[in-house]
Every structure is written in C-alpha cells, then in structure tokens.
Amino acid sequence: MLALAFLLLVLLLILVAIIRYDMHPFLALLGGAICYGFLVGMEGKAILASITEGFGAVMGNIGLLILFGVILGTFLEKTGGAMVIAEKVLAWVGEKSVNLSLLLSGWVLSIPIFGDSTILMMNPIAKSLSSKSSISYAATLVAVSLGAMASHSLIPPTPGPIAAAGILGANLGQVILYGGVVSLIALIPLHFFVQKWVTKIQVRPITLATEVPISKAERPSFFSSLLPILVPLILIFLASLATYPPKPLGEGTLPEILSFLGSPIIALLVGALLSFTLPKKLDRKLLSSSGWVGEALVSAAPVIFITGAGAVFGKMLQNSGIGEVVASSMQEANWGIFLPFLLAFGLKCAQGSTTVAMITTASIVAPLLTALGLDSESMKVLTTLAIGSGALAISHANDSAFWVVTQLSGMSTKQGNLSHSLGTLITSFSAMAVLYLISLVMA
C-alpha cells in the first residue's frame, strides 16, 4: 500500500509542477518517474533500465506514428484540403441543419488534425452561417468544437489515441473502428444539447479583418483530400482482417502483404506520402526544415517527447512491481474499465491537456491491465477508448481549446463553461456509457 501512496504523491507533484509552476509536462513526467523509483527503493540500475527501455520503445514505434499523423494533418490544413472536406459535409447535410453539419464537420476534420486547429479552420464557416441565419454564433462554433473534441480523443491518427493504444498494446485498427462508432453515438446527445441549450446563448458574430482564405482554385479536389485519410484507415482495417483469428483471407502471400502495408507505421507513412500530392505544385521547399514538413516536426516533437516521458513512468511502475500490489488490494473491488476512465478524467480536469492526460493514464494503467482484468485484446481496445473518453472532459479555463472557442465567439467565461465545457462533460459520459455497454457484450 506504501507503493500506491507514493504513486499518488508523485502524481500530485507532477500536477503541481505543470499547473502551479508551468513546468513542461516532459520534465514533470520524467522527474516524477525517477522520484517514484527512488521512493519505492528501486536500485539505480533498475531506474536507468526503466528510463532507456521506456523511452526507447516509444521512439522506435509510437513516435513515428505521431510524426506521420501530424505531417498528414499539416498538409491537409495548409492546402485547404481540410476545408474542402468540411464544405462537402456541409453540402451533404444541408444548411437547414447547420449545427448538425458543423458538428459532423468538426468530427471528420479532427480525425487527422489537432482539435484547436480544426476549430480555427472551421470558424469562418461557423461565423458565416451564423451571420446568414438567426442561429447564435455560440451554437455554431460550439458545435464545431464538440465534434472536434469527440474524434480528437477517440480516433487515431490524432496523437493521444495513437500514444495510448501503443502504450497499452491495443490493436490500432480496432481502436479506429470502435472509436469511430463510440464517438459518433456520443454526437447524438451533443446535437440535442447544442440545439436545445447552446442556441439560447445569444452571441452574434462581429466582423473583423482576417487573413485571406485559400482560393477554391488552389484547393485540392474532395477525392484527393480524402485519400490521405481513407487509404491508411483501409490498410489498417485490411491488416486487422487478415490477422483475425479465423483468418478469412487464408494463409500465404496476400495476408503477409496486407499485414505489412496495414501495420500502423507503414499505413500512416503511406498517408503522409499521399498528402504530398495535395499542393497544386509540390515545391521542394515544402519538404525542407523551414517548410511544412519542418513545421510538422516542430509540432510533433513535444507530443513525442511527452509520450516518451510517460512511457518511462509506465516502465518504472512496471519494474517496481506495483501490479502485484494493485492486484492484491483490488481483489474485492470491481473497478474494471472505469479506473482508466476516472484517472484520465481527473488528469484532464486538473491540467487541461487531453494528450498529456491520455499518455499519463495509459502509462499508469499499462502495468495494471492484468490486475484489472483488462489484458485481453478486446479489453485493451476498450481501455484505450475509456482513457480517451475520460480525457474529453472537462475542457475549461486550463485548456487552450476553451479559450479558442470563447475568444473567437466573444462568449464570457461563464457562457463558455455553460456551453463548451458542459458539452465536453456530456460527450465524456455518453462515450463511456456506450463503451460500458460494449464491454458487457464482450465480457
């Protein structure tokens, strides 16, 4: 029980370092991992081994997934391909269902792109549709933000779900499939929330000078824009199908080829390469250190290093033998899939970053999977998504997305809490409820 007490103390110190002293999460997690090792009496060699094994595993596997996903998203954003997808979704659903179309657009765009970027990109459309109708600007922008938050936490290739799946050893194809289903179902109560509640917050858009958007002539086609997203997803699904226990595609060369192409690293590499076809003219400067690839590397680096530090923390916990302690202390309790959810929920509320909450929770839970009865292949997938569900909420004053929404729309902090923040709470609980029902069927 002393080991558990030390774990709680270290987690508290990490949160204080990040929130109170504005320490970078990488340093806080790495320092916390080392402190925990010394507190539980691990030898110096064991602590060093935990650092090198944990960090090295991430750099060789998860780091590349995050990097390729960020490159893909950067090219979609910079070329206007993301906006093409958004406008097509808007056309399909129809402007009469403005909030629903914006909710779905935010959901689609935030699969390959960071949530904050999605909100900023969709803001001109949300603002324009509010200006042309009687719908509150708060409702149109919050619809985008909540759709973006739902897929950002639950569907790879955004960094949080990729990192959590990698740390837990969950099948990425199944995480994508179940994450898509769960997040789409979670949009149903969100739609009613926006329609019945957020629309009552009357905020009208103020016209300001903004940067000139990418002209339609310079944008890629809808099909070209969708390819970098769809091809990796299809490859991962086919690989999962080829290796599924009954092996419906049989044995031989075809399943081996599909398994190779559908491995997450190769599939996302293919997606990143396909994104290079989106610019009308691929200037080699775009691939340079000062071009779009360089920008993607800068954006991906903090996430990769935070993930590495989280993996060190997880390896330290694993090598300390805390799994056996938890197993003996939880024989009577039936926490199951709710423990990772509650951990991620608490960490997200406390420090604001969805990605940090997911990585930290996955690192803590990984050595405890067997003790919690979550070590089967299917439960690893659901555990990954439970972490994502918890890390959805609550997006409030310590989350950059909260300030993006309130500052763009002109909402007060109170209005932001009653719309965006409350909406993320509804999304979180809705997604977890769906996951729990799925876990009952799989059990």
GROMACS .gro file of C-alpha atoms in nm:
model
  443
    1MET     CA    1   0.000   0.000   0.000
    2LEU     CA    2   0.301   0.228   0.053
    3ALA     CA    3   0.378   0.198  -0.319
    4LEU     CA    4   0.026   0.321  -0.402
    5ALA     CA    5   0.067   0.611  -0.159
    6PHE     CA    6   0.396   0.706  -0.328
    7LEU     CA    7   0.227   0.686  -0.669
    8LEU     CA    8  -0.049   0.926  -0.559
    9LEU     CA    9   0.213   1.160  -0.409
   10VAL     CA   10   0.417   1.161  -0.731
   11LEU     CA   11   0.105   1.224  -0.943
   12LEU     CA   12   0.019   1.519  -0.719
   13LEU     CA   13   0.372   1.656  -0.755
   14ILE     CA   14   0.351   1.620  -1.135
   15LEU     CA   15   0.023   1.813  -1.146
   16VAL     CA   16   0.155   2.088  -0.917
   17ALA     CA   17   0.468   2.120  -1.132
   18ILE     CA   18   0.264   2.150  -1.453
   19ILE     CA   19  -0.021   2.369  -1.323
   20ARG     CA   20   0.135   2.582  -1.049
   21TYR     CA   21   0.489   2.620  -1.179
   22ASP     CA   22   0.418   2.590  -1.552
   23MET     CA   23   0.678   2.315  -1.593
   24HIS     CA   24   0.681   2.136  -1.929
   25PRO     CA   25   0.497   1.801  -1.899
   26PHE     CA   26   0.804   1.620  -2.035
   27LEU     CA   27   1.020   1.732  -1.744
   28ALA     CA   28   0.741   1.682  -1.492
   29LEU     CA   29   0.669   1.324  -1.605
   30LEU     CA   30   1.035   1.226  -1.635
   31GLY     CA   31   1.122   1.378  -1.297
   32GLY     CA   32   0.817   1.218  -1.139
   33ALA     CA   33   0.913   0.876  -1.275
   34ILE     CA   34   1.264   0.900  -1.133
   35CYS     CA   35   1.134   1.025  -0.797
   36TYR     CA   36   0.891   0.733  -0.780
   37GLY     CA   37   1.172   0.488  -0.850
   38PHE     CA   38   1.379   0.621  -0.560
   39LEU     CA   39   1.079   0.643  -0.325
   40VAL     CA   40   0.989   0.274  -0.367
   41GLY     CA   41   1.352   0.171  -0.321
   42MET     CA   42   1.448   0.067  -0.674
   43GLU     CA   43   1.820   0.027  -0.743
   44GLY     CA   44   1.996   0.278  -0.965
   45LYS     CA   45   2.047   0.019  -1.241
   46ALA     CA   46   1.674  -0.064  -1.242
   47ILE     CA   47   1.583   0.306  -1.265
   48LEU     CA   48   1.822   0.359  -1.558
   49ALA     CA   49   1.688   0.049  -1.732
   50SER     CA   50   1.331   0.177  -1.692
   51ILE     CA   51   1.430   0.510  -1.850
   52THR     CA   52   1.609   0.362  -2.150
   53GLU     CA   53   1.358   0.081  -2.213
   54GLY     CA   54   1.051   0.301  -2.176
   55PHE     CA   55   1.179   0.594  -2.382
   56GLY     CA   56   1.345   0.377  -2.646
   57ALA     CA   57   1.028   0.175  -2.711
   58VAL     CA   58   0.834   0.495  -2.780
   59MET     CA   59   1.093   0.646  -3.013
   60GLY     CA   60   1.105   0.332  -3.225
   61ASN     CA   61   0.733   0.285  -3.264
   62ILE     CA   62   0.480   0.535  -3.132
   63GLY     CA   63   0.695   0.839  -3.216
   64LEU     CA   64   0.682   0.764  -3.588
   65LEU     CA   65   0.305   0.719  -3.578
   66ILE     CA   66   0.261   1.059  -3.418
   67LEU     CA   67   0.501   1.224  -3.662
   68PHE     CA   68   0.337   1.081  -3.976
   69GLY     CA   69  -0.008   1.174  -3.845
   70VAL     CA   70   0.098   1.534  -3.781
   71ILE     CA   71   0.260   1.563  -4.129
   72LEU     CA   72  -0.063   1.435  -4.287
   73GLY     CA   73  -0.273   1.686  -4.090
   74THR     CA   74  -0.039   1.976  -4.167
   75PHE     CA   75  -0.064   1.924  -4.545
   76LEU     CA   76  -0.442   1.887  -4.525
   77GLU     CA   77  -0.466   2.212  -4.333
   78LYS     CA   78  -0.218   2.416  -4.536
   79THR     CA   79  -0.352   2.319  -4.879
   80GLY     CA   80  -0.716   2.381  -4.791
   81GLY     CA   81  -0.798   2.011  -4.828
   82ALA     CA   82  -0.950   2.007  -4.480
   83MET     CA   83  -1.179   2.293  -4.575
   84VAL     CA   84  -1.284   2.105  -4.891
   85ILE     CA   85  -1.392   1.809  -4.674
   86ALA     CA   86  -1.580   2.040  -4.437
   87GLU     CA   87  -1.769   2.213  -4.716
   88LYS     CA   88  -1.864   1.879  -4.869
   89VAL     CA   89  -2.005   1.756  -4.538
   90LEU     CA   90  -2.195   2.083  -4.511
   91ALA     CA   91  -2.339   2.033  -4.860
   92TRP     CA   92  -2.446   1.675  -4.781
   93VAL     CA   93  -2.625   1.758  -4.458
   94GLY     CA   94  -2.765   2.089  -4.581
   95GLU     CA   95  -2.757   2.440  -4.441
   96LYS     CA   96  -3.102   2.385  -4.289
   97SER     CA   97  -2.931   2.154  -4.042
   98VAL     CA   98  -2.649   2.397  -3.974
   99ASN     CA   99  -2.550   2.277  -3.627
  100LEU     CA  100  -2.559   1.911  -3.726
  101SER     CA  101  -2.344   1.975  -4.032
  102LEU     CA  102  -2.090   2.172  -3.826
  103LEU     CA  103  -2.086   1.901  -3.559
  104LEU     CA  104  -2.010   1.637  -3.822
  105SER     CA  105  -1.756   1.860  -3.999
  106GLY     CA  106  -1.567   1.915  -3.674
  107TRP     CA  107  -1.579   1.540  -3.607
  108VAL     CA  108  -1.440   1.450  -3.952
  109LEU     CA  109  -1.165   1.713  -3.960
  110SER     CA  110  -1.033   1.639  -3.612
  111ILE     CA  111  -0.953   1.277  -3.702
  112PRO     CA  112  -0.625   1.378  -3.872
  113ILE     CA  113  -0.590   1.733  -3.732
  114PHE     CA  114  -0.548   1.875  -3.381
  115GLY     CA  115  -0.874   1.990  -3.222
  116ASP     CA  116  -0.765   2.353  -3.180
  117SER     CA  117  -0.664   2.373  -3.547
  118THR     CA  118  -0.999   2.229  -3.654
  119ILE     CA  119  -1.188   2.493  -3.455
  120LEU     CA  120  -0.976   2.774  -3.603
  121MET     CA  121  -1.018   2.640  -3.957
  122MET     CA  122  -1.394   2.596  -3.926
  123ASN     CA  123  -1.451   2.928  -3.754
  124PRO     CA  124  -1.505   3.128  -4.080
  125ILE     CA  125  -1.780   2.883  -4.185
  126ALA     CA  126  -1.941   2.883  -3.839
  127LYS     CA  127  -1.931   3.263  -3.834
  128SER     CA  128  -2.069   3.299  -4.185
  129LEU     CA  129  -2.358   3.057  -4.125
  130SER     CA  130  -2.448   3.239  -3.804
  131SER     CA  131  -2.444   3.575  -3.987
  132LYS     CA  132  -2.673   3.442  -4.260
  133SER     CA  133  -2.924   3.296  -4.015
  134SER     CA  134  -3.077   3.363  -3.676
  135ILE     CA  135  -2.865   3.092  -3.512
  136SER     CA  136  -2.639   3.205  -3.230
  137TYR     CA  137  -2.268   3.219  -3.311
  138ALA     CA  138  -2.213   3.038  -2.980
  139ALA     CA  139  -2.411   2.740  -3.111
  140THR     CA  140  -2.238   2.716  -3.448
  141LEU     CA  141  -1.886   2.739  -3.304
  142VAL     CA  142  -1.956   2.510  -3.007
  143ALA     CA  143  -2.100   2.253  -3.249
  144VAL     CA  144  -1.764   2.254  -3.427
  145SER     CA  145  -1.564   2.237  -3.103
  146LEU     CA  146  -1.762   1.948  -2.956
  147GLY     CA  147  -1.746   1.747  -3.279
  148ALA     CA  148  -1.371   1.809  -3.288
  149MET     CA  149  -1.321   1.707  -2.925
  150ALA     CA  150  -1.511   1.379  -2.976
  151SER     CA  151  -1.290   1.245  -3.255
  152HIS     CA  152  -0.970   1.408  -3.125
  153SER     CA  153  -0.978   1.189  -2.813
  154LEU     CA  154  -1.114   0.867  -2.961
  155ILE     CA  155  -0.998   0.816  -3.320
  156PRO     CA  156  -0.636   0.778  -3.442
  157PRO     CA  157  -0.429   0.921  -3.608
  158THR     CA  158  -0.452   1.209  -3.360
  159PRO     CA  159  -0.160   1.177  -3.114
  160GLY     CA  160  -0.350   1.095  -2.792
  161PRO     CA  161  -0.529   0.779  -2.910
  162ILE     CA  162  -0.220   0.662  -3.104
  163ALA     CA  163   0.004   0.702  -2.800
  164ALA     CA  164  -0.244   0.535  -2.562
  165ALA     CA  165  -0.301   0.243  -2.800
  166GLY     CA  166   0.074   0.197  -2.843
  167ILE     CA  167   0.145   0.205  -2.469
  168LEU     CA  168  -0.133  -0.046  -2.394
  169GLY     CA  169  -0.058  -0.267  -2.695
  170ALA     CA  170  -0.411  -0.227  -2.834
  171ASN     CA  171  -0.495  -0.319  -3.194
  172LEU     CA  172  -0.499   0.016  -3.378
  173GLY     CA  173  -0.748  -0.099  -3.642
  174GLN     CA  174  -0.999  -0.194  -3.373
  175VAL     CA  175  -0.935   0.132  -3.186
  176ILE     CA  176  -1.021   0.323  -3.505
  177LEU     CA  177  -1.333   0.113  -3.568
  178TYR     CA  178  -1.474   0.121  -3.215
  179GLY     CA  179  -1.356   0.479  -3.160
  180GLY     CA  180  -1.548   0.589  -3.468
  181VAL     CA  181  -1.865   0.410  -3.359
  182VAL     CA  182  -1.848   0.531  -2.998
  183SER     CA  183  -1.772   0.894  -3.087
  184LEU     CA  184  -2.048   0.905  -3.350
  185ILE     CA  185  -2.305   0.775  -3.100
  186ALA     CA  186  -2.180   1.033  -2.849
  187LEU     CA  187  -2.264   1.306  -3.105
  188ILE     CA  188  -2.637   1.227  -3.072
  189PRO     CA  189  -2.687   1.380  -2.724
  190LEU     CA  190  -2.447   1.659  -2.825
  191HIS     CA  191  -2.671   1.757  -3.115
  192PHE     CA  192  -2.970   1.794  -2.884
  193PHE     CA  193  -2.754   1.981  -2.632
  194VAL     CA  194  -2.648   2.235  -2.894
  195GLN     CA  195  -2.997   2.266  -3.042
  196LYS     CA  196  -3.189   2.299  -2.715
  197TRP     CA  197  -2.938   2.466  -2.484
  198VAL     CA  198  -2.645   2.639  -2.654
  199THR     CA  199  -2.870   2.818  -2.905
  200LYS     CA  200  -3.017   3.009  -2.608
  201ILE     CA  201  -2.680   3.177  -2.552
  202GLN     CA  202  -2.729   3.469  -2.786
  203VAL     CA  203  -2.395   3.576  -2.931
  204ARG     CA  204  -2.376   3.745  -3.269
  205PRO     CA  205  -2.058   3.745  -3.482
  206ILE     CA  206  -1.850   4.063  -3.507
  207THR     CA  207  -1.692   4.116  -3.846
  208LEU     CA  208  -1.317   4.165  -3.821
  209ALA     CA  209  -1.035   4.175  -4.075
  210THR     CA  210  -0.899   3.826  -4.118
  211GLU     CA  211  -0.639   3.662  -4.337
  212VAL     CA  212  -0.737   3.583  -4.694
  213PRO     CA  213  -0.852   3.220  -4.718
  214ILE     CA  214  -0.710   2.978  -4.975
  215SER     CA  215  -0.897   3.027  -5.302
  216LYS     CA  216  -1.107   2.738  -5.433
  217ALA     CA  217  -0.889   2.720  -5.745
  218GLU     CA  218  -0.585   2.645  -5.529
  219ARG     CA  219  -0.754   2.378  -5.320
  220PRO     CA  220  -0.729   2.006  -5.398
  221SER     CA  221  -1.036   1.807  -5.502
  222PHE     CA  222  -1.256   1.634  -5.246
  223PHE     CA  223  -1.135   1.291  -5.358
  224SER     CA  224  -0.768   1.395  -5.333
  225SER     CA  225  -0.828   1.547  -4.990
  226LEU     CA  226  -0.992   1.231  -4.860
  227LEU     CA  227  -0.728   0.986  -4.990
  228PRO     CA  228  -0.458   1.054  -4.726
  229ILE     CA  229  -0.714   0.981  -4.454
  230LEU     CA  230  -0.902   0.691  -4.610
  231VAL     CA  231  -0.612   0.487  -4.750
  232PRO     CA  232  -0.432   0.438  -4.414
  233LEU     CA  233  -0.763   0.351  -4.244
  234ILE     CA  234  -0.846   0.094  -4.515
  235LEU     CA  235  -0.496  -0.058  -4.498
  236ILE     CA  236  -0.515  -0.091  -4.117
  237PHE     CA  237  -0.862  -0.250  -4.139
  238LEU     CA  238  -0.746  -0.499  -4.404
  239ALA     CA  239  -0.443  -0.593  -4.193
  240SER     CA  240  -0.668  -0.649  -3.892
  241LEU     CA  241  -0.895  -0.864  -4.108
  242ALA     CA  242  -0.601  -1.066  -4.242
  243THR     CA  243  -0.469  -1.144  -3.894
  244TYR     CA  244  -0.808  -1.200  -3.727
  245PRO     CA  245  -0.811  -1.548  -3.560
  246PRO     CA  246  -1.032  -1.725  -3.821
  247LYS     CA  247  -0.801  -1.569  -4.089
  248PRO     CA  248  -1.075  -1.519  -4.354
  249LEU     CA  249  -0.813  -1.431  -4.619
  250GLY     CA  250  -0.627  -1.756  -4.557
  251GLU     CA  251  -0.251  -1.805  -4.537
  252GLY     CA  252   0.015  -1.706  -4.784
  253THR     CA  253   0.147  -1.401  -4.966
  254LEU     CA  254  -0.166  -1.180  -4.969
  255PRO     CA  255  -0.219  -1.175  -4.589
  256GLU     CA  256   0.155  -1.112  -4.540
  257ILE     CA  257   0.147  -0.815  -4.781
  258LEU     CA  258  -0.166  -0.675  -4.617
  259SER     CA  259  -0.015  -0.719  -4.270
  260PHE     CA  260   0.293  -0.524  -4.380
  261LEU     CA  261   0.105  -0.243  -4.557
  262GLY     CA  262  -0.154  -0.228  -4.279
  263SER     CA  263   0.097  -0.206  -3.995
  264PRO     CA  264   0.028   0.136  -3.837
  265ILE     CA  265   0.371   0.279  -3.921
  266ILE     CA  266   0.357   0.184  -4.291
  267ALA     CA  267  -0.011   0.279  -4.327
  268LEU     CA  268   0.042   0.626  -4.181
  269LEU     CA  269   0.362   0.668  -4.383
  270VAL     CA  270   0.153   0.599  -4.695
  271GLY     CA  271  -0.100   0.857  -4.577
  272ALA     CA  272   0.175   1.115  -4.520
  273LEU     CA  273   0.320   1.048  -4.867
  274LEU     CA  274  -0.026   1.081  -5.023
  275SER     CA  275  -0.067   1.418  -4.852
  276PHE     CA  276   0.230   1.541  -5.060
  277THR     CA  277   0.002   1.518  -5.366
  278LEU     CA  278  -0.237   1.781  -5.225
  279PRO     CA  279  -0.049   2.102  -5.318
  280LYS     CA  280  -0.110   2.215  -5.676
  281LYS     CA  281   0.267   2.223  -5.717
  282LEU     CA  282   0.490   2.034  -5.474
  283ASP     CA  283   0.771   2.283  -5.416
  284ARG     CA  284   1.067   2.105  -5.261
  285LYS     CA  285   1.083   2.387  -5.006
  286LEU     CA  286   0.764   2.243  -4.854
  287LEU     CA  287   0.963   1.932  -4.761
  288SER     CA  288   1.251   2.127  -4.610
  289SER     CA  289   1.322   2.206  -4.245
  290SER     CA  290   1.171   2.552  -4.294
  291GLY     CA  291   0.870   2.423  -4.492
  292TRP     CA  292   0.554   2.238  -4.396
  293VAL     CA  293   0.738   1.918  -4.304
  294GLY     CA  294   0.964   2.126  -4.079
  295GLU     CA  295   0.658   2.281  -3.914
  296ALA     CA  296   0.509   1.933  -3.862
  297LEU     CA  297   0.831   1.815  -3.697
  298VAL     CA  298   0.821   2.111  -3.458
  299SER     CA  299   0.454   2.042  -3.376
  300ALA     CA  300   0.509   1.668  -3.328
  301ALA     CA  301   0.824   1.691  -3.115
  302PRO     CA  302   0.661   1.796  -2.784
  303VAL     CA  303   0.396   1.525  -2.814
  304ILE     CA  304   0.656   1.258  -2.893
  305PHE     CA  305   0.878   1.357  -2.600
  306ILE     CA  306   0.584   1.378  -2.358
  307THR     CA  307   0.480   1.031  -2.477
  308GLY     CA  308   0.836   0.910  -2.417
  309ALA     CA  309   0.839   1.050  -2.064
  310GLY     CA  310   0.501   0.889  -1.998
  311ALA     CA  311   0.638   0.556  -2.120
  312VAL     CA  312   0.932   0.593  -1.878
  313PHE     CA  313   0.681   0.647  -1.598
  314GLY     CA  314   0.489   0.337  -1.702
  315LYS     CA  315   0.804   0.124  -1.725
  316MET     CA  316   0.913   0.249  -1.381
  317LEU     CA  317   0.576   0.142  -1.238
  318GLN     CA  318   0.601  -0.194  -1.410
  319ASN     CA  319   0.954  -0.262  -1.285
  320SER     CA  320   0.860  -0.154  -0.932
  321GLY     CA  321   0.611  -0.442  -0.907
  322ILE     CA  322   0.311  -0.220  -0.839
  323GLY     CA  323   0.091  -0.450  -1.049
  324GLU     CA  324   0.102  -0.718  -0.781
  325VAL     CA  325   0.020  -0.458  -0.512
  326VAL     CA  326  -0.285  -0.339  -0.704
  327ALA     CA  327  -0.394  -0.697  -0.776
  328SER     CA  328  -0.395  -0.785  -0.407
  329SER     CA  329  -0.564  -0.461  -0.299
  330MET     CA  330  -0.836  -0.477  -0.564
  331GLN     CA  331  -0.943  -0.839  -0.531
  332GLU     CA  332  -1.270  -0.730  -0.373
  333ALA     CA  333  -1.329  -0.416  -0.579
  334ASN     CA  334  -1.454  -0.433  -0.937
  335TRP     CA  335  -1.314  -0.116  -1.092
  336GLY     CA  336  -1.258  -0.267  -1.435
  337ILE     CA  337  -1.278  -0.025  -1.722
  338PHE     CA  338  -1.391   0.265  -1.501
  339LEU     CA  339  -1.050   0.310  -1.336
  340PRO     CA  340  -0.872   0.429  -1.654
  341PHE     CA  341  -1.173   0.649  -1.732
  342LEU     CA  342  -1.165   0.817  -1.390
  343LEU     CA  343  -0.787   0.861  -1.394
  344ALA     CA  344  -0.795   1.030  -1.736
  345PHE     CA  345  -1.096   1.240  -1.633
  346GLY     CA  346  -0.917   1.365  -1.321
  347LEU     CA  347  -0.592   1.438  -1.503
  348LYS     CA  348  -0.769   1.624  -1.785
  349CYS     CA  349  -0.967   1.839  -1.540
  350ALA     CA  350  -0.653   1.915  -1.340
  351GLN     CA  351  -0.403   2.008  -1.611
  352GLY     CA  352  -0.602   2.074  -1.930
  353SER     CA  353  -0.419   1.875  -2.197
  354THR     CA  354  -0.607   1.581  -2.347
  355THR     CA  355  -0.289   1.428  -2.488
  356VAL     CA  356  -0.098   1.453  -2.158
  357ALA     CA  357  -0.397   1.304  -1.971
  358MET     CA  358  -0.417   1.009  -2.213
  359ILE     CA  359  -0.044   0.939  -2.216
  360THR     CA  360  -0.009   0.962  -1.837
  361THR     CA  361  -0.315   0.744  -1.772
  362ALA     CA  362  -0.208   0.481  -2.026
  363SER     CA  363   0.138   0.471  -1.869
  364ILE     CA  364  -0.012   0.415  -1.522
  365VAL     CA  365  -0.269   0.159  -1.636
  366ALA     CA  366  -0.040  -0.048  -1.865
  367PRO     CA  367   0.128  -0.247  -1.585
  368LEU     CA  368  -0.211  -0.292  -1.412
  369LEU     CA  369  -0.405  -0.442  -1.704
  370THR     CA  370  -0.390  -0.798  -1.572
  371ALA     CA  371  -0.480  -0.693  -1.217
  372LEU     CA  372  -0.784  -0.504  -1.350
  373GLY     CA  373  -0.893  -0.785  -1.583
  374LEU     CA  374  -0.828  -0.570  -1.891
  375ASP     CA  375  -0.546  -0.769  -2.050
  376SER     CA  376  -0.744  -0.939  -2.331
  377GLU     CA  377  -0.706  -0.796  -2.683
  378SER     CA  378  -1.062  -0.661  -2.690
  379MET     CA  379  -1.039  -0.505  -2.344
  380LYS     CA  380  -0.712  -0.330  -2.434
  381VAL     CA  381  -0.903  -0.160  -2.715
  382LEU     CA  382  -1.188  -0.059  -2.485
  383THR     CA  383  -0.941   0.057  -2.219
  384THR     CA  384  -0.774   0.285  -2.475
  385LEU     CA  385  -1.114   0.433  -2.559
  386ALA     CA  386  -1.212   0.461  -2.191
  387ILE     CA  387  -0.899   0.671  -2.140
  388GLY     CA  388  -0.997   0.883  -2.442
  389SER     CA  389  -1.349   0.925  -2.304
  390GLY     CA  390  -1.216   1.041  -1.968
  391ALA     CA  391  -0.967   1.279  -2.132
  392LEU     CA  392  -1.251   1.451  -2.317
  393ALA     CA  393  -1.367   1.636  -2.008
  394ILE     CA  394  -1.377   1.880  -1.863
  395SER     CA  395  -1.238   2.135  -2.111
  396HIS     CA  396  -1.234   2.456  -1.908
  397ALA     CA  397  -1.005   2.751  -1.831
  398ASN     CA  398  -0.684   2.543  -1.827
  399ASP     CA  399  -0.745   2.405  -2.178
  400SER     CA  400  -0.639   2.602  -2.487
  401ALA     CA  401  -0.947   2.482  -2.678
  402PHE     CA  402  -1.171   2.655  -2.424
  403TRP     CA  403  -1.005   2.991  -2.487
  404VAL     CA  404  -1.004   2.941  -2.864
  405VAL     CA  405  -1.383   2.895  -2.853
  406THR     CA  406  -1.459   3.179  -2.613
  407GLN     CA  407  -1.222   3.433  -2.770
  408LEU     CA  408  -1.335   3.365  -3.126
  409SER     CA  409  -1.704   3.378  -3.040
  410GLY     CA  410  -1.690   3.659  -2.785
  411MET     CA  411  -1.852   3.445  -2.514
  412SER     CA  412  -1.780   3.520  -2.149
  413THR     CA  413  -1.605   3.261  -1.933
  414LYS     CA  414  -1.940   3.172  -1.773
  415GLN     CA  415  -2.102   3.125  -2.116
  416GLY     CA  416  -1.806   2.913  -2.226
  417ASN     CA  417  -1.848   2.691  -1.920
  418LEU     CA  418  -2.221   2.651  -1.986
  419SER     CA  419  -2.166   2.558  -2.350
  420HIS     CA  420  -1.827   2.417  -2.450
  421SER     CA  421  -1.725   2.287  -2.103
  422LEU     CA  422  -2.062   2.131  -2.024
  423GLY     CA  423  -2.071   1.981  -2.373
  424THR     CA  424  -1.738   1.803  -2.321
  425LEU     CA  425  -1.873   1.658  -1.996
  426ILE     CA  426  -2.179   1.523  -2.179
  427THR     CA  427  -1.955   1.380  -2.453
  428SER     CA  428  -1.731   1.211  -2.196
  429PHE     CA  429  -2.015   1.044  -2.005
  430SER     CA  430  -2.201   0.948  -2.323
  431ALA     CA  431  -1.892   0.783  -2.476
  432MET     CA  432  -1.818   0.598  -2.150
  433ALA     CA  433  -2.177   0.474  -2.127
  434VAL     CA  434  -2.154   0.330  -2.480
  435LEU     CA  435  -1.817   0.171  -2.400
  436TYR     CA  436  -1.955   0.009  -2.085
  437LEU     CA  437  -2.243  -0.146  -2.281
  438ILE     CA  438  -1.994  -0.277  -2.539
  439SER     CA  439  -1.777  -0.422  -2.261
  440LEU     CA  440  -2.077  -0.612  -2.123
  441VAL     CA  441  -2.131  -0.774  -2.462
  442MET     CA  442  -1.760  -0.858  -2.499
  443ALA     CA  443  -1.721  -0.993  -2.147
   0.00000   0.00000   0.00000
